[in-house]
Each structure stands twice: as structure tokens, then as C-alpha cells.
Coordinates of C-alpha atoms in Angstrom, one line a residue:
M1461 CA 108.4 31.9 74.7
L1462 CA 110.8 34.6 73.5
V1463 CA 113.3 32.2 71.9
N1464 CA 113.1 31.0 68.3
A1465 CA 113.1 27.3 69.1
K1466 CA 110.7 24.7 70.5
F1467 CA 111.9 21.8 72.7
E1468 CA 109.4 19.3 74.0
V1469 CA 109.9 15.9 75.7
Q1470 CA 108.1 12.7 74.7
P1471 CA 108.5 9.1 75.6
F1472 CA 110.5 6.8 73.3
D1473 CA 107.4 5.1 72.0
A1474 CA 105.9 8.3 70.9
A1475 CA 109.1 9.3 69.2
E1476 CA 109.3 6.0 67.4
A1477 CA 105.8 6.5 66.2
L1478 CA 106.8 9.9 64.7
L1479 CA 109.8 8.3 63.0
R1480 CA 107.5 5.8 61.3
Q1481 CA 105.5 8.7 59.7
P1482 CA 106.5 9.9 56.2
E1483 CA 108.7 13.0 56.1
E1484 CA 107.2 16.2 55.0
E1485 CA 108.3 17.3 51.5
G1486 CA 111.0 19.9 51.7
H1487 CA 111.5 19.2 55.4
P1488 CA 113.9 16.3 55.9
R1489 CA 113.8 14.8 59.4
T1490 CA 116.9 14.8 61.6
L1491 CA 117.6 12.1 64.2
V1492 CA 120.2 12.8 66.8
A1493 CA 121.9 10.1 68.9
F1494 CA 124.7 10.3 71.5
V1495 CA 127.8 8.0 71.3
D1496 CA 130.8 7.4 73.5
R1497 CA 134.4 7.0 72.4
G1498 CA 133.7 3.4 71.4
L1499 CA 130.8 4.7 69.3
A1500 CA 128.3 2.8 71.5
M1501 CA 124.8 4.2 72.0
G1502 CA 122.2 3.7 74.6
E1503 CA 120.1 0.5 74.3
R1504 CA 117.0 2.2 73.0
A1505 CA 118.9 4.4 70.5
A1506 CA 120.8 1.4 69.2
S1507 CA 117.5 -0.4 68.7
I1508 CA 116.0 2.5 66.8
L1509 CA 119.0 2.7 64.5
K1510 CA 119.8 -1.0 64.3
D1511 CA 119.0 -1.3 60.6
A1512 CA 121.4 1.6 59.8
A1513 CA 124.2 0.5 62.2
A1514 CA 126.5 -1.0 59.7
H1515 CA 126.3 2.0 57.4
L1516 CA 126.8 4.4 60.3
A1517 CA 129.9 2.5 61.4
R1518 CA 131.4 2.7 57.9
A1519 CA 130.7 6.4 57.7
A1520 CA 132.3 6.9 61.1
A1521 CA 135.4 5.0 60.0
A1522 CA 135.7 6.9 56.8
A1523 CA 135.4 10.2 58.6
K1524 CA 137.7 9.1 61.4
F1525 CA 134.9 10.0 63.9
K1526 CA 135.8 8.6 67.3
G1527 CA 133.0 10.0 69.5
K1528 CA 135.2 12.6 71.2
S1529 CA 133.5 15.3 73.2
G1530 CA 132.5 18.2 71.0
T1531 CA 132.7 16.3 67.8
S1532 CA 129.9 15.1 65.6
L1533 CA 129.2 13.1 62.5
E1534 CA 126.4 13.9 60.0
V1535 CA 125.2 11.1 57.8
L1536 CA 122.7 11.7 55.0
A1537 CA 120.3 9.1 53.6
A1538 CA 121.7 6.2 55.5
P1539 CA 120.2 3.0 54.4
G1540 CA 117.8 1.6 57.1
A1541 CA 117.7 4.9 59.1
P1542 CA 114.3 6.2 60.0
A1543 CA 115.4 9.8 59.1
S1544 CA 117.0 11.4 56.1
R1545 CA 119.7 12.9 58.3
V1546 CA 121.4 11.2 61.2
I1547 CA 123.7 13.1 63.5
L1548 CA 125.9 11.3 66.0
I1549 CA 127.3 13.5 68.7
G1550 CA 130.2 12.4 70.8
L1551 CA 130.2 12.5 74.6
G1552 CA 133.9 11.9 74.9
Q1553 CA 133.5 9.2 77.5
G1554 CA 133.0 5.5 77.7
E1555 CA 136.1 3.4 78.1
D1556 CA 137.0 5.3 81.3
A1557 CA 134.1 3.8 83.3
E1558 CA 135.2 1.0 85.5
G1559 CA 132.9 -1.9 86.1
D1560 CA 129.4 -0.8 87.0
A1561 CA 130.4 2.6 88.2
A1562 CA 128.6 5.0 85.9
K1563 CA 130.5 8.2 85.1
P1564 CA 128.4 11.3 84.8
F1565 CA 128.5 13.4 81.7
E1566 CA 128.6 16.9 83.1
D1567 CA 128.0 19.6 80.5
F1568 CA 124.6 18.9 79.1
F1569 CA 124.1 22.7 78.8
A1570 CA 126.9 22.9 76.2
L1571 CA 125.7 19.7 74.6
G1572 CA 122.3 21.3 74.0
G1573 CA 124.0 24.2 72.3
Q1574 CA 126.2 21.9 70.2
T1575 CA 123.1 19.9 69.1
A1576 CA 121.1 22.9 68.2
A1577 CA 123.9 24.2 66.1
K1578 CA 124.0 20.9 64.1
I1579 CA 120.2 20.8 63.7
G1580 CA 120.3 24.4 62.4
P1581 CA 117.7 27.2 62.1
G1582 CA 114.2 25.9 61.2
G1583 CA 115.3 22.3 61.6
K1584 CA 112.9 19.5 62.7
A1585 CA 114.6 16.9 64.8
I1586 CA 114.2 14.1 67.2
V1587 CA 116.9 13.7 69.9
L1588 CA 117.2 10.3 71.4
F1589 CA 118.2 11.2 75.0
D1590 CA 119.6 7.8 75.7
L1591 CA 123.2 7.6 77.1
P1592 CA 125.6 4.7 76.3
D1593 CA 126.2 2.2 79.1
G1594 CA 128.7 3.4 81.7
L1595 CA 127.4 7.0 81.5
S1596 CA 124.9 8.6 83.8
A1597 CA 123.1 12.0 83.8
A1598 CA 122.3 14.4 86.6
H1599 CA 118.7 15.0 87.5
D1600 CA 118.6 18.2 85.5
A1601 CA 120.4 17.0 82.4
V1602 CA 117.4 17.2 80.1
S1603 CA 116.3 20.7 81.1
Q1604 CA 119.9 21.9 80.9
F1605 CA 120.2 20.3 77.5
A1606 CA 117.1 22.2 76.4
L1607 CA 118.3 25.4 77.9
G1608 CA 121.5 25.2 76.0
G1609 CA 119.6 24.6 72.8
W1610 CA 117.2 27.4 73.4
L1611 CA 120.0 29.9 74.0
R1612 CA 122.1 28.7 71.0
S1613 CA 119.1 29.4 68.8
Y1614 CA 119.0 33.1 69.8
K1615 CA 119.7 35.7 67.1
F1616 CA 119.5 39.5 67.2
D1617 CA 118.7 40.3 63.6
H1618 CA 115.7 42.6 64.2
Y1619 CA 117.3 45.4 62.1
K1620 CA 118.4 43.3 59.2
T1621 CA 116.2 43.8 56.2
K1622 CA 117.7 40.9 54.3
K1623 CA 118.0 37.5 56.1
K1624 CA 121.1 35.5 55.3
D1625 CA 119.7 32.2 56.3
E1626 CA 116.7 31.1 54.3
A1627 CA 115.9 28.5 56.9
D1628 CA 114.7 31.4 59.1
R1629 CA 111.7 31.6 56.9
D1630 CA 110.6 28.1 57.9
G1631 CA 109.9 29.2 61.5
P1632 CA 111.5 28.1 64.7
M1633 CA 113.6 25.0 65.2
E1634 CA 111.4 22.2 66.5
V1635 CA 113.0 19.5 68.7
V1636 CA 111.4 16.5 70.3
V1637 CA 113.6 15.1 73.1
A1638 CA 112.8 11.4 73.5
L1639 CA 113.4 9.8 76.9
A1640 CA 112.1 7.0 79.2
D1641 CA 110.0 9.1 81.6
P1642 CA 109.2 12.6 80.4
E1643 CA 106.9 13.4 83.4
T1644 CA 109.9 13.5 85.7
V1645 CA 111.4 16.4 83.9
S1646 CA 108.3 18.5 83.0
A1647 CA 108.7 21.0 85.9
A1648 CA 112.5 21.4 85.3
M1649 CA 111.7 22.0 81.6
S1650 CA 109.3 24.7 82.4
D1651 CA 111.8 26.4 84.7
S1652 CA 114.5 26.2 82.0
G1653 CA 112.1 27.7 79.5
H1654 CA 111.5 30.7 81.8
L1655 CA 115.3 31.0 82.3
A1656 CA 115.9 30.9 78.6
D1657 CA 113.4 33.8 78.1
A1658 CA 115.1 35.7 80.9
V1659 CA 118.6 35.4 79.3
V1660 CA 117.1 36.3 75.9
L1661 CA 115.5 39.4 77.4
A1662 CA 118.9 40.5 78.8
R1663 CA 120.7 39.7 75.6
T1664 CA 118.3 41.8 73.6
L1665 CA 118.6 44.7 75.9
V1666 CA 122.4 44.7 75.6
N1667 CA 122.2 44.3 71.8
E1668 CA 119.7 47.2 71.2
P1669 CA 121.2 50.4 69.9
A1670 CA 121.2 53.4 72.2
N1671 CA 118.9 55.5 70.0
V1672 CA 116.2 52.9 70.6
L1673 CA 117.0 51.9 74.2
T1674 CA 117.0 55.2 76.0
P1675 CA 116.6 55.3 79.8
P1676 CA 112.8 55.8 79.5
E1677 CA 112.4 53.0 77.0
F1678 CA 114.5 50.7 79.1
A1679 CA 112.2 51.5 82.1
R1680 CA 109.2 50.8 79.9
R1681 CA 110.5 47.4 79.0
A1682 CA 111.3 46.6 82.5
S1683 CA 107.8 47.6 83.6
E1684 CA 106.5 44.7 81.4
L1685 CA 107.6 42.4 84.3
M1686 CA 104.4 43.4 86.0
K1687 CA 102.7 40.8 83.9
L1688 CA 104.6 38.2 85.9
G1689 CA 103.5 39.7 89.2
V1690 CA 106.6 41.8 89.8
E1691 CA 105.9 45.1 91.4
V1692 CA 107.4 48.0 89.4
E1693 CA 108.2 51.5 90.5
I1694 CA 109.8 54.1 88.2
L1695 CA 111.4 57.2 89.6
D1696 CA 111.9 60.1 87.2
E1697 CA 114.3 62.9 87.5
K1698 CA 112.0 65.0 89.7
A1699 CA 111.5 62.1 92.2
M1700 CA 115.3 61.4 92.3
S1701 CA 116.1 65.0 92.8
E1702 CA 113.8 65.2 95.8
L1703 CA 115.7 62.2 97.2
G1704 CA 119.0 63.9 96.7
M1705 CA 120.4 61.6 94.0
R1706 CA 122.9 64.2 92.7
A1707 CA 125.5 61.6 91.9
L1708 CA 123.2 59.6 89.5
L1709 CA 121.6 62.7 88.1
G1710 CA 124.9 64.4 87.4
V1711 CA 125.9 61.6 85.0
G1712 CA 122.8 62.1 82.8
Q1713 CA 122.5 65.9 82.9
G1714 CA 124.3 66.2 79.5
S1715 CA 121.8 63.9 77.8
E1716 CA 118.5 64.9 76.2
A1717 CA 117.1 61.5 77.4
G1718 CA 115.9 61.7 81.0
S1719 CA 117.4 59.5 83.6
R1720 CA 115.3 56.9 85.5
L1721 CA 115.6 54.6 88.5
V1722 CA 113.5 51.4 88.2
V1723 CA 112.6 49.3 91.3
L1724 CA 111.5 45.7 90.7
R1725 CA 110.1 43.9 93.6
W1726 CA 109.2 40.2 93.9
S1727 CA 107.6 39.1 97.2
G1728 CA 107.5 35.3 97.1
G1729 CA 109.1 34.6 100.5
A1730 CA 108.0 35.0 104.0
E1731 CA 106.1 38.2 104.7
G1732 CA 108.4 40.7 106.3
A1733 CA 111.6 38.8 105.6
A1734 CA 114.5 40.9 104.4
P1735 CA 115.0 40.6 100.6
I1736 CA 118.1 39.9 98.7
A1737 CA 118.8 43.0 96.5
F1738 CA 120.3 43.2 93.0
V1739 CA 121.5 46.6 91.6
G1740 CA 122.4 47.0 88.0
K1741 CA 124.4 49.8 86.3
G1742 CA 122.4 50.9 83.3
V1743 CA 124.4 53.5 81.3
V1744 CA 122.6 53.0 78.0
F1745 CA 125.4 54.8 76.2
D1746 CA 128.7 56.0 77.6
S1747 CA 130.5 58.6 75.5
G1748 CA 132.7 59.4 78.5
G1749 CA 131.1 62.8 78.8
I1750 CA 133.4 65.7 78.9
S1751 CA 136.3 63.2 79.5
I1752 CA 135.3 61.8 76.1
K1753 CA 136.4 58.4 75.0
P1754 CA 138.4 57.7 71.8
A1755 CA 136.3 57.1 68.7
A1756 CA 137.6 53.6 68.2
S1757 CA 135.0 51.0 69.4
M1758 CA 132.9 53.7 71.1
E1759 CA 129.9 52.1 69.4
D1760 CA 130.3 49.2 71.9
M1761 CA 129.4 51.6 74.7
K1762 CA 125.7 50.9 74.0
G1763 CA 126.4 47.8 76.1
D1764 CA 127.4 49.7 79.2
M1765 CA 124.0 48.8 80.7
A1766 CA 124.7 45.0 80.8
G1767 CA 124.5 45.0 84.6
A1768 CA 121.0 46.5 84.5
A1769 CA 120.1 44.0 81.7
A1770 CA 121.2 41.1 83.9
V1771 CA 119.2 42.3 86.9
T1772 CA 116.1 42.7 84.6
G1773 CA 116.6 39.2 83.2
A1774 CA 117.1 37.7 86.7
M1775 CA 113.9 39.4 88.0
Y1776 CA 112.1 38.0 85.0
A1777 CA 113.3 34.5 85.8
I1778 CA 112.5 34.8 89.5
G1779 CA 109.0 36.1 88.8
A1780 CA 108.2 33.6 86.0
R1781 CA 109.0 30.6 88.1
K1782 CA 107.3 32.1 91.2
A1783 CA 110.4 31.9 93.4
K1784 CA 109.8 31.5 97.1
A1785 CA 112.0 34.4 98.0
N1786 CA 111.9 38.2 98.5
V1787 CA 114.0 39.9 95.9
V1788 CA 114.4 43.5 94.9
G1789 CA 116.1 44.7 91.7
V1790 CA 117.2 48.3 91.1
L1791 CA 118.2 49.7 87.8
G1792 CA 120.1 53.0 87.5
L1793 CA 119.4 54.2 84.0
V1794 CA 121.3 57.1 82.5
E1795 CA 123.1 58.3 79.3
N1796 CA 126.5 59.9 79.7
M1797 CA 126.9 62.5 77.0
P1798 CA 129.0 65.7 76.5
D1799 CA 126.9 68.9 76.4
G1800 CA 126.8 72.4 77.7
K1801 CA 124.8 71.1 80.6
A1802 CA 127.1 68.1 81.3
Q1803 CA 129.1 67.8 84.5
R1804 CA 132.8 68.7 84.3
P1805 CA 136.0 67.3 85.8
G1806 CA 136.4 69.2 89.0
D1807 CA 132.7 69.4 89.9
I1808 CA 131.7 68.3 93.3
V1809 CA 128.3 66.6 93.8
R1810 CA 126.4 65.5 96.9
S1811 CA 125.2 61.9 96.8
M1812 CA 121.9 60.6 98.3
S1813 CA 124.0 59.3 101.3
G1814 CA 125.1 62.9 102.0
Q1815 CA 128.7 62.1 101.1
T1816 CA 130.4 64.5 98.6
I1817 CA 132.2 63.4 95.5
E1818 CA 134.8 65.2 93.4
I1819 CA 134.4 64.4 89.8
V1820 CA 138.0 64.0 88.4
N1821 CA 137.0 62.0 85.4
T1822 CA 133.5 62.1 83.9
D1823 CA 134.2 58.7 82.3
A1824 CA 134.2 57.1 85.7
E1825 CA 130.4 57.5 85.8
G1826 CA 129.0 54.0 86.5
R1827 CA 130.1 54.1 90.1
L1828 CA 128.2 57.4 90.6
V1829 CA 125.0 55.8 89.3
L1830 CA 125.6 52.8 91.6
A1831 CA 126.4 54.9 94.6
D1832 CA 122.9 56.4 94.7
A1833 CA 121.2 53.2 93.6
L1834 CA 122.9 51.3 96.5
T1835 CA 122.0 54.0 99.0
Y1836 CA 118.4 53.9 97.9
V1837 CA 117.9 50.1 98.1
I1838 CA 119.6 49.8 101.4
D1839 CA 117.7 52.8 102.9
K1840 CA 114.3 51.9 101.5
H1841 CA 114.3 48.1 101.5
K1842 CA 116.8 47.0 104.3
P1843 CA 118.1 44.0 102.3
A1844 CA 119.8 41.0 103.9
A1845 CA 122.5 41.3 101.3
V1846 CA 123.0 43.4 98.1
V1847 CA 124.8 42.4 94.9
D1848 CA 125.6 45.0 92.2
L1849 CA 126.6 44.2 88.6
A1850 CA 128.3 46.6 86.4
T1851 CA 130.5 46.9 83.3
L1852 CA 132.5 49.1 85.5
T1853 CA 136.2 49.1 84.5
G1854 CA 138.5 48.3 81.7
A1855 CA 141.0 47.3 84.4
I1856 CA 139.1 44.1 85.1
L1857 CA 139.6 43.1 81.5
V1858 CA 143.3 43.5 81.9
A1859 CA 143.3 41.4 85.1
L1860 CA 140.8 38.6 84.1
G1861 CA 140.2 38.8 80.4
Q1862 CA 136.7 37.5 79.4
E1863 CA 136.8 34.2 81.3
Y1864 CA 135.8 35.5 84.8
G1865 CA 133.8 38.3 86.3
G1866 CA 135.6 40.2 89.0
L1867 CA 134.2 39.7 92.5
F1868 CA 134.6 42.2 95.4
S1869 CA 132.9 41.8 98.7
N1870 CA 132.8 42.8 102.3
N1871 CA 131.3 39.4 103.3
D1872 CA 133.0 36.0 102.9
E1873 CA 129.8 34.0 103.1
L1874 CA 128.1 36.0 100.3
A1875 CA 131.3 35.9 98.2
D1876 CA 131.4 32.1 98.7
H1877 CA 127.7 31.7 97.7
L1878 CA 128.3 33.7 94.5
T1879 CA 131.4 31.8 93.6
R1880 CA 129.7 28.5 94.1
S1881 CA 126.6 29.6 92.1
G1882 CA 128.9 30.7 89.3
Q1883 CA 130.8 27.4 89.3
H1884 CA 127.5 25.5 89.1
I1885 CA 126.3 27.2 86.0
G1886 CA 129.5 28.2 84.3
E1887 CA 129.5 31.9 84.9
K1888 CA 132.8 32.0 86.8
L1889 CA 133.9 34.6 89.3
W1890 CA 137.3 35.5 90.7
R1891 CA 137.5 37.2 94.0
M1892 CA 139.8 40.3 94.0
P1893 CA 141.6 41.9 96.9
M1894 CA 140.4 44.9 98.9
G1895 CA 142.1 46.8 101.7
P1896 CA 142.7 50.2 103.4
A1897 CA 145.7 51.0 101.2
Y1898 CA 143.5 50.9 98.1
D1899 CA 140.7 52.9 99.8
K1900 CA 143.1 55.8 100.5
L1901 CA 143.6 56.2 96.8
I1902 CA 140.1 57.7 96.3
D1903 CA 140.5 60.3 99.1
S1904 CA 140.0 63.8 97.7
K1905 CA 141.5 67.1 98.8
F1906 CA 138.2 68.9 98.2
A1907 CA 135.4 66.4 99.0
D1908 CA 134.8 63.2 100.9
M1909 CA 136.1 61.2 98.0
K1910 CA 137.0 61.4 94.3
N1911 CA 135.5 59.2 91.6
T1912 CA 138.7 57.5 90.5
G1913 CA 141.9 56.5 92.1
G1914 CA 144.0 56.7 89.1
R1915 CA 145.4 54.1 86.7
H1916 CA 146.8 51.6 89.1
A1917 CA 144.4 49.0 90.6
G1918 CA 141.5 50.6 88.8
S1919 CA 138.9 47.9 89.4
I1920 CA 139.8 47.7 93.1
T1921 CA 139.6 51.4 93.8
A1922 CA 136.2 51.4 91.9
A1923 CA 135.0 48.7 94.3
H1924 CA 136.2 50.7 97.3
F1925 CA 134.3 53.7 96.0
L1926 CA 131.1 51.6 96.1
Q1927 CA 131.9 50.1 99.5
R1928 CA 131.6 53.6 101.0
F1929 CA 127.9 53.5 100.2
V1930 CA 126.9 50.2 101.7
G1931 CA 127.8 50.5 105.4
K1932 CA 127.6 47.2 107.2
T1933 CA 125.2 45.5 104.8
P1934 CA 126.6 42.3 103.3
W1935 CA 127.6 43.4 99.8
A1936 CA 129.2 42.1 96.7
H1937 CA 130.2 43.9 93.5
L1938 CA 130.6 42.1 90.2
D1939 CA 132.6 43.9 87.6
I1940 CA 131.4 42.3 84.4
A1941 CA 133.1 44.5 81.8
G1942 CA 134.8 41.4 80.3
T1943 CA 131.8 39.2 80.3
G1944 CA 128.7 41.4 80.0
M1945 CA 129.2 42.6 76.4
G1946 CA 131.4 41.6 73.4
S1947 CA 131.4 38.1 74.9
P1948 CA 133.3 35.3 73.2
M1949 CA 131.2 33.0 71.1
S1950 CA 130.4 29.7 72.7
D1951 CA 128.3 26.6 72.3
T1952 CA 125.4 28.3 73.8
N1953 CA 125.9 32.0 72.7
Q1954 CA 126.5 33.4 69.3
S1955 CA 125.4 36.9 70.3
W1956 CA 127.4 40.0 71.1
G1957 CA 125.4 40.4 74.3
A1958 CA 125.6 37.1 76.3
G1959 CA 123.0 37.9 79.0
W1960 CA 125.8 37.1 81.5
G1961 CA 124.7 37.2 85.1
V1962 CA 121.1 36.2 84.7
R1963 CA 121.7 32.5 85.4
L1964 CA 124.1 33.4 88.1
L1965 CA 121.7 35.5 90.1
D1966 CA 118.9 33.0 89.5
R1967 CA 121.1 30.2 90.9
L1968 CA 122.1 32.3 93.9
V1969 CA 118.4 32.8 94.8
R1970 CA 117.6 29.1 94.2
D1971 CA 120.4 27.8 96.3
Y1972 CA 120.7 30.2 99.2
Y1973 CA 117.5 32.4 99.5
E1974 CA 114.6 30.1 98.8
G1975 CA 113.3 28.0 101.7

């Protein structure tokens, strides 16, 4: 696995046997148990901790720990405890359950992240996955718990020569999750492990500096998916020029790094069935070009390829779990730099579709990349639907902040499927309006269209620009400028790049495109 943590499931009896063994010198054992707002544990957990119950109760009273959701209590060297360190984690429920009606605890994904944070880097722990009476868990609770823990353990410190945390020297976090019947969750655990690796891959791509992750290097890393059985095709500038991709190539012509188009294809569904297509904007660094950006925070523009990173991660997850679906991923990889060869405001380029575009602002470059990438995938692969992801506009940050990705679509069913998928895994989308009045704003006096409609409704006019290249194909555009990079820290992510969109696309394929 790519993550720096190990989660394995074992039956309670095996976990108890581990707890009876002496602790390794210098490696104190951690035992984690879940409690409700009455501080009650599950029956098996209570049995394992029965000799320490009185001390734990006193410690909870002294700390005013009530078992509320998101809170925890750490108790060291509790008399009678089978571990030097006991962590009680509150589920925030208990007394609300009526009679025998068990109330499900919903966010095991976040709970896994919270638990991993308490265990800490290099920690060795046994988690008693035993819920208090009155609480029940969904069928995927354990695998979601592990997924949250895996993702919380991710760090991007490859370029740090001095590690702040000495625990990192002790190797990965090692967690044994004890439960009644581990065999029932083994397949789901395997899937979650693949998904964790996929998100970590996307996070690392977003976090990498642009002097390392050039378009050719991005393409090379994406080509490693061949090991999973994903078919990979890489188009260089000569190949794209022959196809007429002047919109995409125009963005990268000021850079010394060559542009690339990467096509990732997974054929796990019925032979001949139309695929679902994902297209990612991959501007590995966006200076703005001749319409250069202000210096402040320009370093963040290394993350302007988060859409392509999400597509790469999703294709990794789909290939690793051998999804029974046909899926195509396309990455448009360029660098937007000012140079004597760079395109200028006022230039007119012809896209692969044959439509002409007036460049009025070279910093509205991502839509140019996507225009040719969308045309290519629709023309060559005839998808049943296409979804593009892009850190496209600052305007979506103004509208939605960092809580939601912006959703634009020409198809209500596809929009609904994406929204439901996002709700299921916590990567939320908000559908934005589209209409003819907005589309008129990108009409040009000199070409078929211009690449920006001005300040007002910036994310909407950008979506309308893309819509002109999809024809009647069901299409959705996800503007992830607020979620794809510089993401807020959460229980499951402490990284600048969150890998947002990987789990969303994987869920979409699982729920709506697999048999």
C-alpha cells in the first residue's frame, strides 16, 4: 500500500490473546474503545476492560468526559487495563435510542480519522470495534473506519530533510481492528485499501512542486496504472497537432515543458458497451501566461492540476478493484507560462472541434485544455456520459467557499447521480444554474466564442464555454477550485491536497455504471 499505516481485522479472541502478551519495550500498547453519552461500551469491550472500569470512570469524571461525538479521553497506566494507554472515543449517541430500535452511527469514515489522530504516527493499537447497546453500524462501517484512518495517516514530507515527529522513525502506524466476524468485511477492507491508495496518489500529485511534476512526468506517473491492467496512451505535441488540438497546445506553447494528453482506459464491463468518461484539467503550473497573475499565492498554482489528479486516482481505484464497468479517463497536461512564444490576448485559435476561440485572457486557460480533451474523448470513445473536473474559476470559491464543488450539467439524471454519490461519501456538490443569457456572454466579435465572459457569473460562463464542445452527450462539469487544493483540514485530511473527487467518481461508477 501507498499509505503509511496498516489496518488489519482480527476476531476478538485473537485480539485478547495479543493483549495478554507483554508489551514491547519502548512501544507501549494502545487500546481503543467506543463509548456512548452514558459512557457505556459494547459487551465485549466492557468485558476486556472490566478490571479497569472503576479507574476509567473516575478519570472520565475528573476530565468531564461525557462521550460526546468527536471527543476522546486518554488514560495512561490505568490499573487493571491490558494496555498502558487506553483511549475512549465518544460516539455522541446512546440515550436517544428508544426501546430496542438501534440507532445507526453514521460517520465511521471520520471516526477512523479521529482514532488514527489519537493513536499517532508509529503507534501500535488494538481497536475494539464493539458498539454500545442501542447503536448499530452499516455494513461497510469497518472498511470506512479503516479508510478514514489510512487517509488521516497521510503526510507529504518527501522534501523535508529533518522530520519533526520522531515517531516517524518507528515505521507505520499499526492497528488491529477487533470484531466478531472479520471474514464478513475482508472484501470491503481490500476495496478500501485500494481506494486509500488512489486518494493518496491524487494527493501526492497535487502536492508535488511544478519543477518536479512537469506534464511529461505526470504522464509517466499516470502510465504506471498499466500495472493494474489499465490501458494507457500518451499523445505528445506532434500527435495532438495532427488532431488539430490548437486550443490545448496554445496554452502550453510558452512553456519549455511539452504538453501531453493521457488516455486511461479500463474495460471491465460488457464488450462494446459505451464507457463513462472522466476528463481532468491538468495545468501543472498556472502563471496566468501573458495575463500574468499577482505574485501573492502564485505558488498555489502548482495545484491547478487537481482535476487531472482526481481522474488519475479514480482510474487507479477502478482498476485496482477490477470494476465491472467500462471507464475512460483523459488528462490534459500543460504548463501555462509567459514567454516570447506564449499566446497573447487577442489571438484566435481553432479547436479540435473546428470551432474558433478568441483569447481575451490567457489566464482563462483551463477551459481551452478541456475543450480539446472533451472533443477528443467524445469523438474517439463515444461515451454514454462524460464528467470533467477542473480547478477552473475563482468565482466558484466566491459562490460556494470550500464546502461544495460546483456542479453544472446538461442532463438531470447525471447531475442527480453525481449529487447522490457526493452525499454518500461526503464530497458534496451544489448544482449551479445555466441558461441562454449566460451563454451569450461568451460570444465573440471575431471568432465563434471568446474564452471568458467577464467578471459576472464567471463560473457559469466557463461552464457554458465547455458545453459548446459536448454536443448532445450527457455531460457534467465539476468546478473544484474550492475543494481540489488548499483544502480545509479535517478528521481524514491534514494535507494541502485532499485528493477530492477520487472517492466521488469511484462511488459514481459503483452505484450507477457497474452491473
